[in-house]
Coordinates of C-alpha atoms and ligand atoms in Angstrom, one line a residue:
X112 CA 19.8 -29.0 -27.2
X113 CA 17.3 -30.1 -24.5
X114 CA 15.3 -27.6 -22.9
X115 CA 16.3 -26.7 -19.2
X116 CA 14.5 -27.8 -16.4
X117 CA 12.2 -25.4 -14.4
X118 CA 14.9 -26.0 -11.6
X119 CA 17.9 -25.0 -13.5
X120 CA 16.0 -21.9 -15.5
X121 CA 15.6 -20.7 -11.9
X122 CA 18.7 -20.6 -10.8
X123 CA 19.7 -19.1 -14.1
X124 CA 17.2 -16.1 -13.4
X125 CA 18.3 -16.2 -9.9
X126 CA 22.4 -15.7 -10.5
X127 CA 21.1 -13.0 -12.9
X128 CA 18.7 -10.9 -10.9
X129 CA 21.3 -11.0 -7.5
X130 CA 23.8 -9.9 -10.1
X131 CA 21.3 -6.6 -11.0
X132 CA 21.0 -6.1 -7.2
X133 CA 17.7 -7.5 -7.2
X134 CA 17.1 -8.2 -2.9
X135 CA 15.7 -12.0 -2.9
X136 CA 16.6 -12.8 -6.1
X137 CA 15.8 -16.6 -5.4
X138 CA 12.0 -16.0 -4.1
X139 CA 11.3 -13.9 -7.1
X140 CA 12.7 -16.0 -9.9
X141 CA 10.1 -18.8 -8.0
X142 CA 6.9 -16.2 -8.0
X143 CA 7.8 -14.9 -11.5
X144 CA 8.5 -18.4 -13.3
X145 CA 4.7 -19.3 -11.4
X146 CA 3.4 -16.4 -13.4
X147 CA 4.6 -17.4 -16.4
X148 CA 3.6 -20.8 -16.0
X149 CA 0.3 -20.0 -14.7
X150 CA 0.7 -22.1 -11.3
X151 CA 0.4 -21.4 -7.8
X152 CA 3.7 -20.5 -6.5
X153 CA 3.3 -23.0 -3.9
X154 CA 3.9 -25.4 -6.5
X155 CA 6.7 -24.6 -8.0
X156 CA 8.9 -27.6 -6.3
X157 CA 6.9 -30.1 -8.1
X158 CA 7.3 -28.8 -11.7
X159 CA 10.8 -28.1 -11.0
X160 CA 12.5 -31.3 -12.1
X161 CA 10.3 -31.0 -15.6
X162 CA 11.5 -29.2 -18.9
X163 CA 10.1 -26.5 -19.6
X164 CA 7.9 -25.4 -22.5
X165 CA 9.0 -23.2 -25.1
X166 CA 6.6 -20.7 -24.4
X167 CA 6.4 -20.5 -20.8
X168 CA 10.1 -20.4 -20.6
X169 CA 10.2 -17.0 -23.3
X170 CA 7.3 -15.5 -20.7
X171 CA 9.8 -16.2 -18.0
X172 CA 12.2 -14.7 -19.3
X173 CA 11.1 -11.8 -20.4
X174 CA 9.9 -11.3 -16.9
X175 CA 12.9 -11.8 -15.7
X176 CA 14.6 -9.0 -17.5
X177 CA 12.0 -6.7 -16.1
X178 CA 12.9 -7.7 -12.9
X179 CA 16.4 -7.6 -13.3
X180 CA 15.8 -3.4 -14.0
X181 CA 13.6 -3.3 -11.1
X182 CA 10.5 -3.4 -12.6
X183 CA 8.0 -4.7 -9.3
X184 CA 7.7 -8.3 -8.9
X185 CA 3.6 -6.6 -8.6
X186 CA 3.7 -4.8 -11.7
X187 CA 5.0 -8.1 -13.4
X188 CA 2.6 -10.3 -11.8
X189 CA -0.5 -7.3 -11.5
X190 CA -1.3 -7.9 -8.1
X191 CA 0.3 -7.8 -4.3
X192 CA -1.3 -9.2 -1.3
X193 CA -2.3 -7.5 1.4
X194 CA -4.4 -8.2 5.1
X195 CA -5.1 -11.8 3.4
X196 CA -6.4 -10.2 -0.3
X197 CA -5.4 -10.0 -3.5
X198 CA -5.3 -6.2 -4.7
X199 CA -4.9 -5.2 -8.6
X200 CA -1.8 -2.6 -8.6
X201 CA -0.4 -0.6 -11.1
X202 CA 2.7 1.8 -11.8
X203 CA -0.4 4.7 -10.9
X204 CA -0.6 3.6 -7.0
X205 CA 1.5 3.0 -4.6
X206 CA 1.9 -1.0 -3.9
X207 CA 0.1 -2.0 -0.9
X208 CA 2.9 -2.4 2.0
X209 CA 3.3 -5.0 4.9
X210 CA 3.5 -1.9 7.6
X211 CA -0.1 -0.5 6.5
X212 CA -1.3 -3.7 8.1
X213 CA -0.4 -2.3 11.4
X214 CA -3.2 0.8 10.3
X215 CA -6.1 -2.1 9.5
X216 CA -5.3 -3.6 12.5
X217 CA -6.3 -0.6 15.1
X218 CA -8.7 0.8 12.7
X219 CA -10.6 -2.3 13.0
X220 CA -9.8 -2.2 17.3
X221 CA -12.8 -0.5 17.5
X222 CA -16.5 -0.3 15.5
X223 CA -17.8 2.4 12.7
X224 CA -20.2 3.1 10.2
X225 CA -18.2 5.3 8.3
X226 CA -15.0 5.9 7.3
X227 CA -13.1 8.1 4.8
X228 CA -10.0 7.1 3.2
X229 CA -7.5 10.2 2.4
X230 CA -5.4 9.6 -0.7
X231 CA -6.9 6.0 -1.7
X232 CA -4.5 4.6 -3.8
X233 CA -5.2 1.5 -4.9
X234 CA -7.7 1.3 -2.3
X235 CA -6.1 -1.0 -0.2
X236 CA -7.1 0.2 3.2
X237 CA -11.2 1.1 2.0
X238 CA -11.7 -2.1 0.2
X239 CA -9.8 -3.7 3.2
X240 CA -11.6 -2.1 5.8
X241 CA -15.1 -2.4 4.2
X242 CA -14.2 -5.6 3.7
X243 CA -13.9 -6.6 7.4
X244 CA -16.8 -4.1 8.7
X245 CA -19.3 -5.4 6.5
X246 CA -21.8 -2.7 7.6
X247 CA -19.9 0.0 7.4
X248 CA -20.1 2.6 4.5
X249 CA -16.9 4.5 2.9
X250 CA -15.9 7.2 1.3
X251 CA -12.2 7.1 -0.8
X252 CA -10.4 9.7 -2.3
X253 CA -7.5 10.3 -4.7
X254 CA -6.0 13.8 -6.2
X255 CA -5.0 10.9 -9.2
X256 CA -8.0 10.1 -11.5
X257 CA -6.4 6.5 -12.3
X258 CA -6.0 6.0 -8.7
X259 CA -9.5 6.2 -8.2
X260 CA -9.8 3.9 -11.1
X261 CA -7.3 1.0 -9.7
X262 CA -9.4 2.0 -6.6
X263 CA -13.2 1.4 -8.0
X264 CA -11.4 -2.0 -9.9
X265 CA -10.4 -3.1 -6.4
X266 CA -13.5 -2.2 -4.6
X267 CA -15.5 -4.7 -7.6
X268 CA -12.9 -7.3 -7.5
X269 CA -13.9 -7.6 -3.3
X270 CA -17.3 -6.9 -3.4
X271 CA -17.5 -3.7 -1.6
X272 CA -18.2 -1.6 -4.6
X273 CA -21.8 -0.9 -2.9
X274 CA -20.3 1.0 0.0
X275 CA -17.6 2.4 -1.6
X276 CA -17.9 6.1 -2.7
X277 CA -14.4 7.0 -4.6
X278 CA -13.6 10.0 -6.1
X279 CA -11.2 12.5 -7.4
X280 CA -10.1 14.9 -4.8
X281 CA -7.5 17.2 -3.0
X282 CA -7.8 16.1 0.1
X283 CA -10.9 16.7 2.2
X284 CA -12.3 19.0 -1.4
X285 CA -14.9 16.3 -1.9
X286 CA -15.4 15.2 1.0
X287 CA -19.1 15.4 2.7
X288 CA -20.9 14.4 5.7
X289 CA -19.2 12.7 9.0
X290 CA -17.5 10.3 9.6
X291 CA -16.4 7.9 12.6
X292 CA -13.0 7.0 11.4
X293 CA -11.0 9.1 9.2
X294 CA -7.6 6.9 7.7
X295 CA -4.6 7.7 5.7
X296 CA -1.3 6.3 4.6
X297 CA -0.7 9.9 3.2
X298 CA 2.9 10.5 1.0
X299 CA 5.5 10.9 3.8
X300 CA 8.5 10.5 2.4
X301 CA 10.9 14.0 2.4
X302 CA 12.0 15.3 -0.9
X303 CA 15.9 14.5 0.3
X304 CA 15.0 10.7 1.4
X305 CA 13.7 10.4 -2.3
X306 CA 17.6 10.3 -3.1
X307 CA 17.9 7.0 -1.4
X308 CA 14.5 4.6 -1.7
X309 CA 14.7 1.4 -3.9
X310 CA 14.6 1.5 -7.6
X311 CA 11.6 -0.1 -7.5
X312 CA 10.4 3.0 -5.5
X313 CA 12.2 5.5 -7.3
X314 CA 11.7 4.4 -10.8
X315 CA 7.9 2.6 -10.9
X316 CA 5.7 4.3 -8.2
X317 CA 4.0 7.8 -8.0
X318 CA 6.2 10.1 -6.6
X319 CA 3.1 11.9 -5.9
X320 CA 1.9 8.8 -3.5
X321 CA 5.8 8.6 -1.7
X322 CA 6.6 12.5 -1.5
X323 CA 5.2 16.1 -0.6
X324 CA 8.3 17.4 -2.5
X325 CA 9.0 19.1 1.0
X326 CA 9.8 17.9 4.2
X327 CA 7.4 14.8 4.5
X328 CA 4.8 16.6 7.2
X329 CA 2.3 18.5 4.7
X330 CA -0.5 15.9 4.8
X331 CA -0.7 15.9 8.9
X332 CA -0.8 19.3 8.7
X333 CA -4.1 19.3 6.6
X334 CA -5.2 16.5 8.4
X335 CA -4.4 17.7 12.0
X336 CA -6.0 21.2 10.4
X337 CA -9.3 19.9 8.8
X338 CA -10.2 16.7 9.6
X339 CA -12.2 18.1 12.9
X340 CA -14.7 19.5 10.5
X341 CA -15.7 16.3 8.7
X342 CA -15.4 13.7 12.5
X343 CA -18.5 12.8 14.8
X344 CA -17.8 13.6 18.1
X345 CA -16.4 10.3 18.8
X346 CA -14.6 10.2 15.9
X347 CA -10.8 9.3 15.4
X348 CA -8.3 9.9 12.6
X349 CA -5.7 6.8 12.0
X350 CA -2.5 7.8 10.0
X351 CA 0.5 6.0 8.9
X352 CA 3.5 7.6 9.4
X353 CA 7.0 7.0 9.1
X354 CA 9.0 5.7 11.6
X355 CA 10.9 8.5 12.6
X356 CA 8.1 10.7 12.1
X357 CA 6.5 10.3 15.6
X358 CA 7.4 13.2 18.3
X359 CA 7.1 15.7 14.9
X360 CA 3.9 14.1 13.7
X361 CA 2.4 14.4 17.1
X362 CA 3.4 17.7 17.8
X363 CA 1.5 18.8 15.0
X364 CA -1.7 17.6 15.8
X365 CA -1.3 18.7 19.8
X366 CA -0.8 22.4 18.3
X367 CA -3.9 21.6 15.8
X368 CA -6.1 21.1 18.9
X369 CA -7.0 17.3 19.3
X370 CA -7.4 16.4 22.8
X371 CA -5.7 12.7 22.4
X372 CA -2.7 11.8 20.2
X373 CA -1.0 8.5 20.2
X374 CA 1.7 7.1 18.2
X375 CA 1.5 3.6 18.0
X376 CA 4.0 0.9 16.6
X377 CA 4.3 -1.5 13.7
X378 CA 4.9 -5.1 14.4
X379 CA 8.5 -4.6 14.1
X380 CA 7.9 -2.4 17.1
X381 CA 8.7 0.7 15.2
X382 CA 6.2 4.0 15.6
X383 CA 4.1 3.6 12.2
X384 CA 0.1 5.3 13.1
X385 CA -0.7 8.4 14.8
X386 CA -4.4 7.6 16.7
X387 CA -5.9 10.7 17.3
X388 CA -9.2 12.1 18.5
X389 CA -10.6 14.4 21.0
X390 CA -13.0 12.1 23.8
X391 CA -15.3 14.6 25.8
Ligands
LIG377 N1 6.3 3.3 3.5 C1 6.6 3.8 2.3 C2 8.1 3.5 2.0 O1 8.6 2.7 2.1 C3 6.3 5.2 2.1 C4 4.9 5.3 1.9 C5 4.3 6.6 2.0 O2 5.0 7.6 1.8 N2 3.1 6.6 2.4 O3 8.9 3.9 1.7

């Protein structure tokens, strides 16, 4: 028996993840055979013709039948890009998410020195954001101690380790000093809409990262209700919320006391970050 080409073991993996439900079945069977033969998925088309080795074609499969129950195409292939980088993720953080971009992208709108990051993760939005301010100092942290970890690995892997202070904290608990820009892509998901996310969701992320186990509003309520106490005068708080979260998210930090709230969209025009601060 000859050994199938690269084209047909795709579409092989491809009838077979559509068949477990799998969304673009086609797009992951190309990222996932790149994996396993350790080439840039923008390459794929030119192997495809070729057999396949042995080896490579056992790694592809195997990662195929991860795929096909849900498993992360990022957990397969240990990273997901995000604002143009390369981020390590794990089953311990919550994968970094095309929407967030929308939260670099107005943090970024305006200058600071320093910002602190509520609930790091994998410390997308730090490492992103120290990234792009290159002056700018930061403080991340997690409630999950291998958060922090995937967070500090991140931080290296980028180059902002120097400026990036992470640590393992309930909120604001370690927080200390001021800061200009306060962000956070806090868990907002309500206990009932757990019910009916993705597997990949559901089954291979931190609840803790997607849930309160309430109603989805408990972190803008600490927020709204601390986060005065650690701002300079000019500073602003940037959270992502979800997309029908806007009039209730807002509400909660009018009645917390902040003299400006916005809720601004996504680039699917959908309300995705509260802006809030208090100008004199
Ligand atoms: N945006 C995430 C989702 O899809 C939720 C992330 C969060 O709770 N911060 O479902």
């Amino acid at each position: 028996m000859t050994a199938p080409t690269a084209a047909q073991a795709m579409a092989a993996a491809t009838a077979r993840l559509r068949a477990a439900g799998v969304p673009d079945p086609a797009r992951d069977a190309r990222v996932l055979l790149a994996h396993a033969a350790s080439v840039d998925a923008a390459r794929i088309t030119l192997i495809a013709p070729e057999e396949i080795a042995p080896d490579i074609a056992e790694r592809f499969e195997n990662l195929v039948a991860l795929r096909a129950v849900r498993v992360p195409v990022s957990h397969l292939v240990g990273q997901r890009a995000f604002y143009g980088r390369d981020f390590k993720v794990s089953r311990d953080v919550l994968d970094p998410r095309p929407e967030t971009e929308s939260l670099i992208e107005l943090s970024l709108s305006e200058p600071f020195n320093r910002v602190l990051d509520l609930g790091t993760g994998s410390g997308c939005i730090l490492v992103t954001l120290l990234a792009e301010q290159t002056n700018a100092q930061g403080m991340g942290l997690d409630l999950s101690e291998a958060a922090c970890l995937q967070a500090s690995a991140n931080a290296v892997l980028h180059g902002v380790a120097g400026r990036a202070d992470i640590r393992q904290s309930d909120w604001f608990g370690a927080a200390e000093g001021r800061f200009d820009l306060i962000v956070a892509n806090p868990p907002y998901l309500a206990k009932s809409e757990m019910l009916s996310v993705a597997p990949e969701l559901r089954l291979h992320e931190p609840e803790m990262a997607l849930t309160d186990g309430h109603d989805g509003l408990s972190a803008y309520r600490i927020i709204a209700s601390q986060a005065q106490g650690y701002l300079t005068a000019t500073g602003r708080v940037l959270a992502e919320i979800g997309w029908q979260q806007g009039p209730e998210v807002a509400a909660i930090f009018r009645d917390g006391g902040w003299g400006r709230v916005r809720i601004l969209p996504d680039l699917d025009g959908r309300d995705r970050v509260l802006w809030a601060d208090t100008p004199a």
